[in-house]
XYZ file of C-alpha atoms in Angstrom:
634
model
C -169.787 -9.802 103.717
C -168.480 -6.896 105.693
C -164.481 -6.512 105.613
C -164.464 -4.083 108.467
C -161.465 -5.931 109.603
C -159.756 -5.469 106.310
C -160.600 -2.148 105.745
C -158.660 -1.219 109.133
C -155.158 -3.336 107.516
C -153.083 -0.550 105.386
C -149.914 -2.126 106.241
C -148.829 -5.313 108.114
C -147.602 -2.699 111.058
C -151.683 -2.719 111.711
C -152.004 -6.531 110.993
C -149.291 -6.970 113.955
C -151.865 -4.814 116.052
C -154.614 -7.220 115.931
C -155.341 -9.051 118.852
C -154.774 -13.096 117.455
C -158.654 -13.987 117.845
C -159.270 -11.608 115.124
C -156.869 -13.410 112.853
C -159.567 -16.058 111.708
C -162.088 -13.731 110.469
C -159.566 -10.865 108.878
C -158.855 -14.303 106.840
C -162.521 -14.926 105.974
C -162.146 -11.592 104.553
C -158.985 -11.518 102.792
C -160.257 -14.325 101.131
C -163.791 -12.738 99.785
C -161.603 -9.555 98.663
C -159.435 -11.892 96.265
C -162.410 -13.675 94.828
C -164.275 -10.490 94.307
C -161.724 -8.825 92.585
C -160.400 -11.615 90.891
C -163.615 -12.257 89.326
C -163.694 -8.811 88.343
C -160.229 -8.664 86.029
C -159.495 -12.024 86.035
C -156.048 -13.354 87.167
C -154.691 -15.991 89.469
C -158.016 -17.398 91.882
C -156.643 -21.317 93.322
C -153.295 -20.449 94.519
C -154.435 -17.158 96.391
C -156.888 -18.710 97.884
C -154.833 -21.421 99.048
C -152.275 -18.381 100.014
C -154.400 -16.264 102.614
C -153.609 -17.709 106.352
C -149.873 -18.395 105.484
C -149.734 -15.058 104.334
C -151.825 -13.396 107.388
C -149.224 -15.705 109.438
C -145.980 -14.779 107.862
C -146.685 -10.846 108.223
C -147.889 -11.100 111.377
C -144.372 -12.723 113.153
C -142.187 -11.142 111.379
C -141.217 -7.119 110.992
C -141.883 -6.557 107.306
C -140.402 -4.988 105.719
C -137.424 -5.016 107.067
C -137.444 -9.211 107.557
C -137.925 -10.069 103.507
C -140.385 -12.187 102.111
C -139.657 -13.844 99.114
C -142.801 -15.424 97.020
C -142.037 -18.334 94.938
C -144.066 -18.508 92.229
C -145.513 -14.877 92.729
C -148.911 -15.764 91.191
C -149.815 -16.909 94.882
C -149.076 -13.074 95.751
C -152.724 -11.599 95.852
C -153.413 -11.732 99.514
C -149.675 -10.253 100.097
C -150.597 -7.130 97.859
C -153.746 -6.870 99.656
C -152.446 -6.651 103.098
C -149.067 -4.177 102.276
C -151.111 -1.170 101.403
C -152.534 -2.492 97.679
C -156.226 -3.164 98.282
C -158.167 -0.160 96.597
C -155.318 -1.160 93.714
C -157.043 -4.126 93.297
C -159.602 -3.207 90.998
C -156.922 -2.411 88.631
C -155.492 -5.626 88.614
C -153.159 -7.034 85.128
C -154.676 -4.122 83.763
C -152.922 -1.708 81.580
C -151.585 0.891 83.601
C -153.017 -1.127 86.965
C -151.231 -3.392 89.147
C -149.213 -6.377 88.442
C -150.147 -9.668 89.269
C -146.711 -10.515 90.828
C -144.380 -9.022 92.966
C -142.629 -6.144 91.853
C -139.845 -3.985 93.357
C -140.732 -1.077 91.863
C -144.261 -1.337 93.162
C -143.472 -1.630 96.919
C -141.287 -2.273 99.520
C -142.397 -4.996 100.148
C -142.115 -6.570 97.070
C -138.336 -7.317 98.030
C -137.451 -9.536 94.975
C -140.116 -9.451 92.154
C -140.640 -12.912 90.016
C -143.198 -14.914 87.733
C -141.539 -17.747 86.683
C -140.237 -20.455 89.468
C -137.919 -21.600 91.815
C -135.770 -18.719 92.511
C -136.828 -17.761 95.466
C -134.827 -19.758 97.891
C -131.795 -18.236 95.984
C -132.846 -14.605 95.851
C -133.350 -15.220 99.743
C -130.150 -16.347 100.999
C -127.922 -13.891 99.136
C -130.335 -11.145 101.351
C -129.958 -13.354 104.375
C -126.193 -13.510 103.667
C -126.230 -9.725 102.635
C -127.427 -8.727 106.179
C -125.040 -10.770 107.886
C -122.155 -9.241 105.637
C -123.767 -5.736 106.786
C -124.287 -6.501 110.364
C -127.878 -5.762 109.961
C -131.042 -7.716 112.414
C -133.295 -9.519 109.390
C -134.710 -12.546 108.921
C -135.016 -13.868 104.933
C -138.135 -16.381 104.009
C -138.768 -18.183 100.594
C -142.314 -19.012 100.174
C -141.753 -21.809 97.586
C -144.761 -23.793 96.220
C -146.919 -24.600 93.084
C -144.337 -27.638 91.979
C -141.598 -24.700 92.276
C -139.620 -27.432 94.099
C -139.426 -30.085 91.285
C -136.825 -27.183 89.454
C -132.850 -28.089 90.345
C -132.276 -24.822 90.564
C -134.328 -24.994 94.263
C -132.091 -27.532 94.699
C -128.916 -26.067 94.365
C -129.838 -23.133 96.406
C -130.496 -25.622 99.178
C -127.212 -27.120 98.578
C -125.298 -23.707 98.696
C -128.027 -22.590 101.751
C -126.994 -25.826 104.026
C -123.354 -24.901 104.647
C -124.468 -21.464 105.949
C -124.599 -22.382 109.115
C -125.568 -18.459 110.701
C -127.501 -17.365 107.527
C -131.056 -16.075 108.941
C -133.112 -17.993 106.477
C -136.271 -20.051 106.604
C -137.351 -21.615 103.557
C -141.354 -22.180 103.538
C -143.032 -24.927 101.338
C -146.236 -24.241 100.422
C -147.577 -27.740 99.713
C -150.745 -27.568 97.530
C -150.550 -30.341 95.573
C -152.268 -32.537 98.152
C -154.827 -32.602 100.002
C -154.093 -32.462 104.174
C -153.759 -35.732 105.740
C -155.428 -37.425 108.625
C -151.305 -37.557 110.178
C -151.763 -33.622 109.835
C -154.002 -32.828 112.991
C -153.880 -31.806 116.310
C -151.272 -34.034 117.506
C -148.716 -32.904 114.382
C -149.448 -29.299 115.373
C -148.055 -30.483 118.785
C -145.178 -32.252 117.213
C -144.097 -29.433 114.822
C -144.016 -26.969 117.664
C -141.710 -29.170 119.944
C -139.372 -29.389 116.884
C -139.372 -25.928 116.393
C -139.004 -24.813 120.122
C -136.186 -24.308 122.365
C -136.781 -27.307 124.518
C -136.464 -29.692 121.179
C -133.241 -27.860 119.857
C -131.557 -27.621 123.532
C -132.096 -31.364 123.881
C -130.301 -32.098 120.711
C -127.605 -29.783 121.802
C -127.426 -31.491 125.248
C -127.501 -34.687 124.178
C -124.530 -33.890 121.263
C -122.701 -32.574 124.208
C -123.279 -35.652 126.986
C -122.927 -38.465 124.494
C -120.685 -37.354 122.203
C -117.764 -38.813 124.175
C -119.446 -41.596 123.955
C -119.288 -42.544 120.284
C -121.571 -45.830 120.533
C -124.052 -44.252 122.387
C -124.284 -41.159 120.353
C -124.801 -42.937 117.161
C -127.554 -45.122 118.951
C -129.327 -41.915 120.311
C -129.142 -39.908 116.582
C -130.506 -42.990 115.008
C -133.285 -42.934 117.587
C -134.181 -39.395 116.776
C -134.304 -39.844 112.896
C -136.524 -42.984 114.014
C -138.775 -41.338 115.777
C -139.340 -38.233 113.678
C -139.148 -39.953 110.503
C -142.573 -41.894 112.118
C -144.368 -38.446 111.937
C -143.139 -36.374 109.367
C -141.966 -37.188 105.681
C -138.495 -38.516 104.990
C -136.298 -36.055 105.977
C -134.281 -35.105 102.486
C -133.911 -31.688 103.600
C -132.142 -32.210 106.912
C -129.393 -33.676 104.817
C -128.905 -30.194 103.075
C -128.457 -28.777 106.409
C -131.955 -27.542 107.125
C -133.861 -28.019 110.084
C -137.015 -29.977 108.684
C -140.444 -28.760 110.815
C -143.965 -30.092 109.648
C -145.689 -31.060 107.643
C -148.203 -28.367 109.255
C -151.895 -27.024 108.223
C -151.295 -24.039 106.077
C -154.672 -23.039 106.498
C -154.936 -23.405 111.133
C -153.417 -19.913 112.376
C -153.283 -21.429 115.459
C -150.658 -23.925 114.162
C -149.204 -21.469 111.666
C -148.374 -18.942 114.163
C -146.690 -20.357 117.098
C -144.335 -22.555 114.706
C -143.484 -19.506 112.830
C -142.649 -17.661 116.289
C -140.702 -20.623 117.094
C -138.771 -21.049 113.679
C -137.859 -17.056 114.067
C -136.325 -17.295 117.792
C -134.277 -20.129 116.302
C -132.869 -18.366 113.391
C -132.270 -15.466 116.100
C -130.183 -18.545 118.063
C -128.140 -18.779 114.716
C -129.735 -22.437 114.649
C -128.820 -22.446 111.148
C -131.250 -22.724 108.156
C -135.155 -23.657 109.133
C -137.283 -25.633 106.780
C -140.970 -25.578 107.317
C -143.349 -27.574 105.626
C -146.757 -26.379 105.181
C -149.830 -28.240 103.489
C -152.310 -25.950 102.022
C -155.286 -26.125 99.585
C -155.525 -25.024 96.007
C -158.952 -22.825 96.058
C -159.884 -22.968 99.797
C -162.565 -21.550 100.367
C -164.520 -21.857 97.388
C -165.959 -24.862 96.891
C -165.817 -24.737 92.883
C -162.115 -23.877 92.942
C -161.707 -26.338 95.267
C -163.195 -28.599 93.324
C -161.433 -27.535 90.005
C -158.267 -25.982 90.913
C -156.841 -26.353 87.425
C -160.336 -24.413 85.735
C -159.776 -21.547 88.838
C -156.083 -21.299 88.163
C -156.109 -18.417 85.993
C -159.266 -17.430 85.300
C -161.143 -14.394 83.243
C -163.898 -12.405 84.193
C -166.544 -14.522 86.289
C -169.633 -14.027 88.692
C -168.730 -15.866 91.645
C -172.156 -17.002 92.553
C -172.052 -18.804 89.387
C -168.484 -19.746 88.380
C -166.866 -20.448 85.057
C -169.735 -20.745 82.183
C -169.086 -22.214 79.103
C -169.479 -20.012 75.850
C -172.635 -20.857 74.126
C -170.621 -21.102 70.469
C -167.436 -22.666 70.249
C -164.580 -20.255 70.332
C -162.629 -19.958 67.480
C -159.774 -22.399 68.080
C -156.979 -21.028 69.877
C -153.020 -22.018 68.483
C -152.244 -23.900 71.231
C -155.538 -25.724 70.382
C -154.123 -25.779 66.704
C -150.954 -26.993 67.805
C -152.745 -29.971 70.206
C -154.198 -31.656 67.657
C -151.617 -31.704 65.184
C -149.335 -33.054 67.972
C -152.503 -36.319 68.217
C -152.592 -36.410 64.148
C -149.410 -36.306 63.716
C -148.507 -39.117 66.946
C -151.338 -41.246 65.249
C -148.703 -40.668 62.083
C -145.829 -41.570 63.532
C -144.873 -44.000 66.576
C -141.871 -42.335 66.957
C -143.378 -38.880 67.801
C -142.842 -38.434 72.063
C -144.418 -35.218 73.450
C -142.672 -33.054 76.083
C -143.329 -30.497 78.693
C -142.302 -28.492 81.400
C -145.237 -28.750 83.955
C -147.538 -27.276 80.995
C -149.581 -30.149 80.186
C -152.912 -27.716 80.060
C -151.240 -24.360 79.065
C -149.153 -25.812 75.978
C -152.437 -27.562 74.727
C -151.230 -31.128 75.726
C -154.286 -32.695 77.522
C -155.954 -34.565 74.983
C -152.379 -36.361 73.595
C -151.646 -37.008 77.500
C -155.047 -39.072 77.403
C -154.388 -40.930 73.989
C -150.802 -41.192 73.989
C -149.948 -41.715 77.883
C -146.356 -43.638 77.173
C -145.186 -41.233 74.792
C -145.848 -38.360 76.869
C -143.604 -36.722 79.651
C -144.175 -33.768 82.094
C -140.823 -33.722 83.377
C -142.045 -30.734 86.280
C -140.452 -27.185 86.160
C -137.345 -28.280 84.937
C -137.039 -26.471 81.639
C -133.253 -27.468 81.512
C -133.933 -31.053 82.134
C -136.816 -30.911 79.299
C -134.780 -30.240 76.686
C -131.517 -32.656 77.451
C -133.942 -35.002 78.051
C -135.377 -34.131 74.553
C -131.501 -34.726 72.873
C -131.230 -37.953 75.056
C -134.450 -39.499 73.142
C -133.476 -37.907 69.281
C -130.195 -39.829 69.860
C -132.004 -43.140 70.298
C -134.229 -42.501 66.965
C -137.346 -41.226 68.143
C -138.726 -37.503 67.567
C -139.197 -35.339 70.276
C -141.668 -32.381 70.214
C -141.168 -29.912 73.241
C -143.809 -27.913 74.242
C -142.865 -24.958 76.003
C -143.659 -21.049 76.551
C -141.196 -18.813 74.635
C -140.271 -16.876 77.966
C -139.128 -20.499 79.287
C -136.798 -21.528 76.595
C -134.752 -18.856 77.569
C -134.191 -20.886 81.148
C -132.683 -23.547 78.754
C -130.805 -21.685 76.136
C -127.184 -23.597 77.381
C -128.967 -27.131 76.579
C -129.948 -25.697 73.592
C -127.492 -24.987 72.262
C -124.710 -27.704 73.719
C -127.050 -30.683 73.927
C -129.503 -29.859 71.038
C -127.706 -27.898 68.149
C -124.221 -28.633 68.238
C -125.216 -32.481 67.831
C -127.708 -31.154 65.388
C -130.420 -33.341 67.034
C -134.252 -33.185 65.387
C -135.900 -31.956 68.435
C -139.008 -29.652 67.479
C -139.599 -26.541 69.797
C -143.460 -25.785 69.687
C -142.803 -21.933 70.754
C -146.138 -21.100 72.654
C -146.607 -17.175 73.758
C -144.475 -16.043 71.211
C -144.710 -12.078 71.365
C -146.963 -10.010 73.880
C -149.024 -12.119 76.392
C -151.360 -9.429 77.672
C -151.938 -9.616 81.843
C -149.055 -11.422 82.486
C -146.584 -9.079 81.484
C -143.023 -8.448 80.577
C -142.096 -11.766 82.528
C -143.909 -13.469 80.801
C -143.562 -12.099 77.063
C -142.059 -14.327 74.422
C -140.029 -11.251 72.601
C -136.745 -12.260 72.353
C -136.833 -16.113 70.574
C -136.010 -14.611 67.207
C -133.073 -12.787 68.247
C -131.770 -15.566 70.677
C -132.764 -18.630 68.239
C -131.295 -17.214 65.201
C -127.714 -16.991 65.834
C -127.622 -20.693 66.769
C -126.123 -22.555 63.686
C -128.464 -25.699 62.997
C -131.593 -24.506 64.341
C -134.614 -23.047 61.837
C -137.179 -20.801 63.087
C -140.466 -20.459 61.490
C -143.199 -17.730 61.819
C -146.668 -19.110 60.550
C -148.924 -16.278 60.287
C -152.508 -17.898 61.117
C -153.751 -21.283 62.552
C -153.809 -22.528 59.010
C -149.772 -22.314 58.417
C -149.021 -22.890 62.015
C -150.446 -26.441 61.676
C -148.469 -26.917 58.346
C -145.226 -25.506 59.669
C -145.196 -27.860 62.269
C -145.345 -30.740 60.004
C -142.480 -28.864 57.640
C -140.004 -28.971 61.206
C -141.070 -32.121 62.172
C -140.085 -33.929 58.775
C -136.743 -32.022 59.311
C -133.468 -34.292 60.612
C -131.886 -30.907 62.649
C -133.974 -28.698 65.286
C -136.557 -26.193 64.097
C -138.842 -24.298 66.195
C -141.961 -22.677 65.048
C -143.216 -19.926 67.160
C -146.979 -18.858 67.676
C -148.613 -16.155 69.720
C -151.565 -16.690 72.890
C -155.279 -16.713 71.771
C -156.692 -17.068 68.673
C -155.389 -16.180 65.148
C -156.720 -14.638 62.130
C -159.290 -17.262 62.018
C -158.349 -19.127 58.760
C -159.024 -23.029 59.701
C -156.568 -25.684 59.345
C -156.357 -28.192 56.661
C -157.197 -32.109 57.901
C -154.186 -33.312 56.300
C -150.802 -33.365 57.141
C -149.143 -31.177 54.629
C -146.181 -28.910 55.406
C -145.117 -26.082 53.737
C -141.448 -25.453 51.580
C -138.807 -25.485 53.799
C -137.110 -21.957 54.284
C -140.047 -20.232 51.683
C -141.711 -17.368 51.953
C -145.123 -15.716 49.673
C -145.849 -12.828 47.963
C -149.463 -11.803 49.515
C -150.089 -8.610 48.020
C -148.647 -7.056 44.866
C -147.985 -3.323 45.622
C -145.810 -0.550 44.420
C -142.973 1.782 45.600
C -142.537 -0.118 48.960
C -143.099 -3.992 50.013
C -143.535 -5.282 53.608
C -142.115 -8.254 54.583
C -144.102 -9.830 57.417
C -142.517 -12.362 59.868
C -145.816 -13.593 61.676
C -149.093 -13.243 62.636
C -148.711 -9.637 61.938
C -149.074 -10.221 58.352
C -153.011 -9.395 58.533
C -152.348 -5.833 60.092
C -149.626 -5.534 57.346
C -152.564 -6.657 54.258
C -154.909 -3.868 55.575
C -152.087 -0.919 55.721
C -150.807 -2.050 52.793
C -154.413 -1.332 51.027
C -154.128 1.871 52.020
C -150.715 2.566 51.178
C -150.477 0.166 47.798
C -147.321 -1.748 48.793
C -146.702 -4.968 48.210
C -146.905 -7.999 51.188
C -144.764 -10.269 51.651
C -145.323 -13.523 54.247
C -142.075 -14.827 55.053
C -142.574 -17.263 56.861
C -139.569 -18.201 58.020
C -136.455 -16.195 59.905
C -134.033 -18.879 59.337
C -133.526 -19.849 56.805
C -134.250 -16.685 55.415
C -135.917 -16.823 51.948
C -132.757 -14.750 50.274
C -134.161 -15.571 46.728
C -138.005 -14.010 47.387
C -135.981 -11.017 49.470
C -133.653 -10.276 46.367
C -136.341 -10.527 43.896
C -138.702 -8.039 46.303
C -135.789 -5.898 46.717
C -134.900 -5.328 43.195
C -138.907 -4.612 42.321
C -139.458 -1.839 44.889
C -138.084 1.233 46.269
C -137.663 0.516 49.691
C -138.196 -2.355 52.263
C -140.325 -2.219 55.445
C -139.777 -5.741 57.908
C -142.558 -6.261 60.625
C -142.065 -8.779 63.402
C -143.813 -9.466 67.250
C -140.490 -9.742 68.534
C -137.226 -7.740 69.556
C -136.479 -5.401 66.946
C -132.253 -5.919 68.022
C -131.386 -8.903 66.814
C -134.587 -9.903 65.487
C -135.892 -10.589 61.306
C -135.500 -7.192 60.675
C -131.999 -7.569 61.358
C -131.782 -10.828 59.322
C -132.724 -9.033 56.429
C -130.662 -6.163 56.786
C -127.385 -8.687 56.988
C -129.037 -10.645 53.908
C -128.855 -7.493 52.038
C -125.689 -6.110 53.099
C -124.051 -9.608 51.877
C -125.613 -9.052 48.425
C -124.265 -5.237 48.498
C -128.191 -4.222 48.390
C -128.373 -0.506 49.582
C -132.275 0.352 49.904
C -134.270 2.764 52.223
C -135.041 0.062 55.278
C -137.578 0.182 58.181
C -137.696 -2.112 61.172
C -141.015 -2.557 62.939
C -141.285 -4.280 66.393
C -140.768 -4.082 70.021
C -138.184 -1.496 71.239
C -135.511 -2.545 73.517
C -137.764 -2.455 76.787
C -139.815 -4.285 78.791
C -143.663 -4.056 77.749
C -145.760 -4.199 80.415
C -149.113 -5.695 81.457
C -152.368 -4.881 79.333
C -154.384 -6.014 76.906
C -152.433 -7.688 74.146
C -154.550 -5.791 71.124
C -154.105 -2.387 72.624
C -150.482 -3.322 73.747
C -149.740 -3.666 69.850
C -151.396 -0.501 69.221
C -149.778 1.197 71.465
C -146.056 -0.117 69.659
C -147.484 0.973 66.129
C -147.820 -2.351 65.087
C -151.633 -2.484 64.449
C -152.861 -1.587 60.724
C -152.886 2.036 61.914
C -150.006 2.156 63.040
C -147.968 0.525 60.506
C -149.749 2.740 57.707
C -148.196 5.663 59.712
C -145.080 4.423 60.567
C -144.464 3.575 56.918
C -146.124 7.086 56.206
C -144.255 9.071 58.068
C -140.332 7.304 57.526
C -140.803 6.481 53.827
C -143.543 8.988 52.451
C -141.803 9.887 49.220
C -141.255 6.522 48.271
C -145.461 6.479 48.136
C -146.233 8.778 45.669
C -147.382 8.116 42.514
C -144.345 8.156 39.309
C -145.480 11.380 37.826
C -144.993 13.391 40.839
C -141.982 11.891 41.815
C -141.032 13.189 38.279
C -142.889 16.548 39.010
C -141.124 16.816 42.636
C -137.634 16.679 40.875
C -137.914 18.933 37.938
């Protein structure tokens, strides 16, 4: 379809100079751009979809940038991007060196708080609503909070600390897409949200505060009659009794509701009317009818011709480790009664579908609410049963306090099934699991294991669960090296590492699903391979023996190099008063950003190629062969 309209928008400034009849069909095409160019790259389809009038709406009353929007989760940022001067960038989408597919501050200015994980918008946007009042300074602040983001208590205590501020400049904006709209949501609730929002509503409650207040009985009697009568067409007000103004529920996808309300809601925060609330109800996917359909399948995904939509690969894929790790959790439930499965509003991304259908009382999605996951995980290990939490790496770190107050110091036997351990590819440095080893290590009580393939992760899952104190295992996105898991339930020693390749002059020790790339350097350079396995506890015994056999030490990890099993060796040796030449190879002590995951690694050294020259390069003379060593010296 022609996008004549589009091509015209470089910034919302020229959005603003639309005339509003035009509105309807710049959305039609806002909406074919993201499709298109989603299905190009791949990336984030239902929620932008679902995204493209609110967003056409929100730019269009207020003066961005200088009023801030602040998206909440920023995967439902597409049509945002698109409309602030970001539209040819689109073809470069989560790809390396392209753009990123959430906001960004360092991308543009109107990007004014960048996130990918949830519920911190509503924060972010009152300390800039409060900022501007501090400065003296004419802005409006809006969270655009949706996609469950509300179920997280830290939403909730922003709207606690929000409420008291009676002046702050701040409408909070739920973007409701978890249902579908209503027959209460029509015509006549369009009418009824736009009295609530407009003058004539708000100076009757101030007139009638003022008339009847001296008249106690009658006051009470009136207020009663106004939480009555809106509570009979809109939900329960829970929101008011932060301190918000509650306005919807609304269609998120009729301009012609969306934009009057909005106009309304902004001349009120002008009035210092104190914080707004509006509730919008949108749909995952609109727009096209098979992400409509399938909002879960169109959440995230790859390359697809939109004529057709998602195909499914003619030979089974090999299976992924959070495939690897979804069975085990049914085989191992089967096992054992007492096994409960946990997760943070990642039932489909942590691999938990098929337990959810055969075990539905032992399984809990206890929303975004990593915090709450994980007490809740030490509240059912201190009643007997065993509690396996699912969760992303980059979301444990949201619940490192529990961890460590509610979970280690009772030394509880929670399991942590560490999903997106390492680089995650499109999603970026938000989204990276880097930092586990270095954050889980120094926590007395808790084990960390590193399987390097599908084959061990299976088996080191059993090993932690038949453990009586936390252990998490760790595993990367995708697919492994391909080496399929054993039927049985069999773990693996506890704490004990492998020899993998018997070498010469130097030995790698591999923490990880980087031992592979380590076995085909270590061809080329004869050293010896080691598979640790585990970070803590650290096999001291294998490291000792390696160290005392070779000339010098190389450690490999998909992790933070500070802090990390590198560094876990180096103290192991340094307590045994071991001096040897020592290399650390890893991720450097900055954020990676977006791009394929294989040429990410390359790019760090850590493919075969790179750790051949790394190792080359730092400890070259412990590689050549005795008799020129011998020659070299004499």
């Amino acid at each position: 379809m022609s996008q004549a309209l589009l091509e015209s928008i470089h910034s919302p400034a020229d959005l603003r100079r639309l005339p509003r009849a035009q509105l309807k069909g710049l959305a039609d095409e806002l909406r074919a751009c993201v499709l298109t160019n989603v299905a190009r790259t791949g990336g984030h389809l239902s929620s932008n979809l679902g995204t493209v009038e609110l967003t056409i709406a929100l730019h269009y009353v207020f003066q961005t940038p200088h009023d801030r929007l602040v998206w909440d989760v920023g995967h439902q940022t597409y049509p945002h991007k698109i409309l602030t001067g970001r539209r040819e960038r689109m073809p470069t989408l989560r790809q390396l060196g392209g753009m990123s597919g959430f906001p960004r501050r360092d991308e543009s200015e109107y990007d004014t708080f960048g996130t990918a994980h949830s519920s911190t918008s509503i924060s972010a946007a009152l300390g800039m609503a409060l900022a501007a009042r501090q400065k003296g300074e004419d802005r409006h602040a809006v969270a655009i909070i949706g996609d469950g983001a509300m179920t997280a208590g830290m939403a909730f205590e922003a709207l606690n600390n929000a409420g008291v501020e009676r002046d702050a400049r701040l409408l909070v904006v739920l973007n409701d897409n978890d249902m579908s709209i209503s027959p209460p949501v029509g015509a006549l609730n369009r009418y009824l949200a736009q009295l609530m929002s407009g003058h004539f509503y708000a100076a009757a409650r101030s007139v009638g505060k003022t008339v009847l207040g001296t008249v106690p009985p009658l006051f009470e009697l009136a207020r009663r009659l106004e939480q009555g009568a809106k509570g009979m067409v809109v939900p329960a007000t829970l929101f008011e009794k932060f301190g918000f103004n509650y306005i919807g529920p609304i269609d998120g996808h009729d301009l012609d509701s969306l934009i009057p309300t909005l106009e309304n809601i902004r001349d009120l925060m002008r009035d210092k009317a104190g914080p707004q609330f509006l509730h919008v109800v949108t749909k995952k996917g609109q727009g096209y009818k098979l992400a409509e359909a399938d909002p879960v399948a169109y959440h995230g995904p790859g390359k697809f011709d939109p004529a057709v939509g998602l195909v499914k690969p003619s030979a089974p894929a090999a299976p992924t480790f959070t495939q690897v790790f979804g069975q085990w959790l049914c085989d191992m439930a089967a096992h054992d009664r007492k096994l409960v499965g946990i997760t943070p509003a990642m039932r489909e991304g942590s691999g938990m579908v098929e337990f959810h259908k055969r075990f539905p009382d032992r399984y809990y999605d206890v929303g975004i609410a990593e915090q709450h996951a994980v007490t809740f995980a030490a509240g059912l290990a201190c009643e007997g049963l065993k509690p396996v939490v699912a969760i992303y790496s980059t979301f444990l770190q949201r619940a490192y306090d529990q961890l460590i107050h509610d979970v280690a110091i009772q030394n509880l036997p929670v399991v942590f099934a560490l999903d997106r351990a390492g680089l995650v590819g499109a999603d970026g440095a938000t989204h990276a699991g880097n930092y586990d080893i270095a954050f889980l290590r120094c926590v007395p009580n808790v084990s960390l294991a590193c399987p390097a393939d599908e084959r061990e992760c299976r088996q080191l899952l059993t090993t932690a669960y038949e453990q009586s104190h936390p252990v998490a295992v760790r595993y990367p996105r995708g697919a492994g090296a391909g080496v399929a898991p054993l039927a049985q339930l069999t773990g693996l020693p506890f704490g004990k590492g492998e020899v993998r390749r018997q070498g010469k002059g130097v030995a790698i020790l591999a923490f990880g699903t980087l031992l592979y790339p380590a076995l085909a350097a270590a061809e080329r350079l004869d050293a010896t391979v080691v598979n640790m396995r585990w970070v803590k506890p650290l096999d001291a015994e294998l490291l000792l023996q390696v160290a005392a056999s070779h000339d010098a030490l190389v450690t490999i990890e998909e992790g933070a190099i500070m802090g990390g099993a590198g560094s876990a060796v180096a103290e192991a040796l340094a307590a045994a008063g071991v001096v040897k030449p020592l290399l650390h190879l890893g991720l450097p002590d900055r954020f990676i950003e977006h791009g394929d995951p294989a040429r990410l690694l390359a790019l760090e050294g850590l493919d075969a190629t790179g750790i051949e020259g790394s190792v080359r390069s730092h400890l070259g003379s412990w590689l050549m062969p005795p008799q020129r060593n011998l020659k070299a010296v004499s």
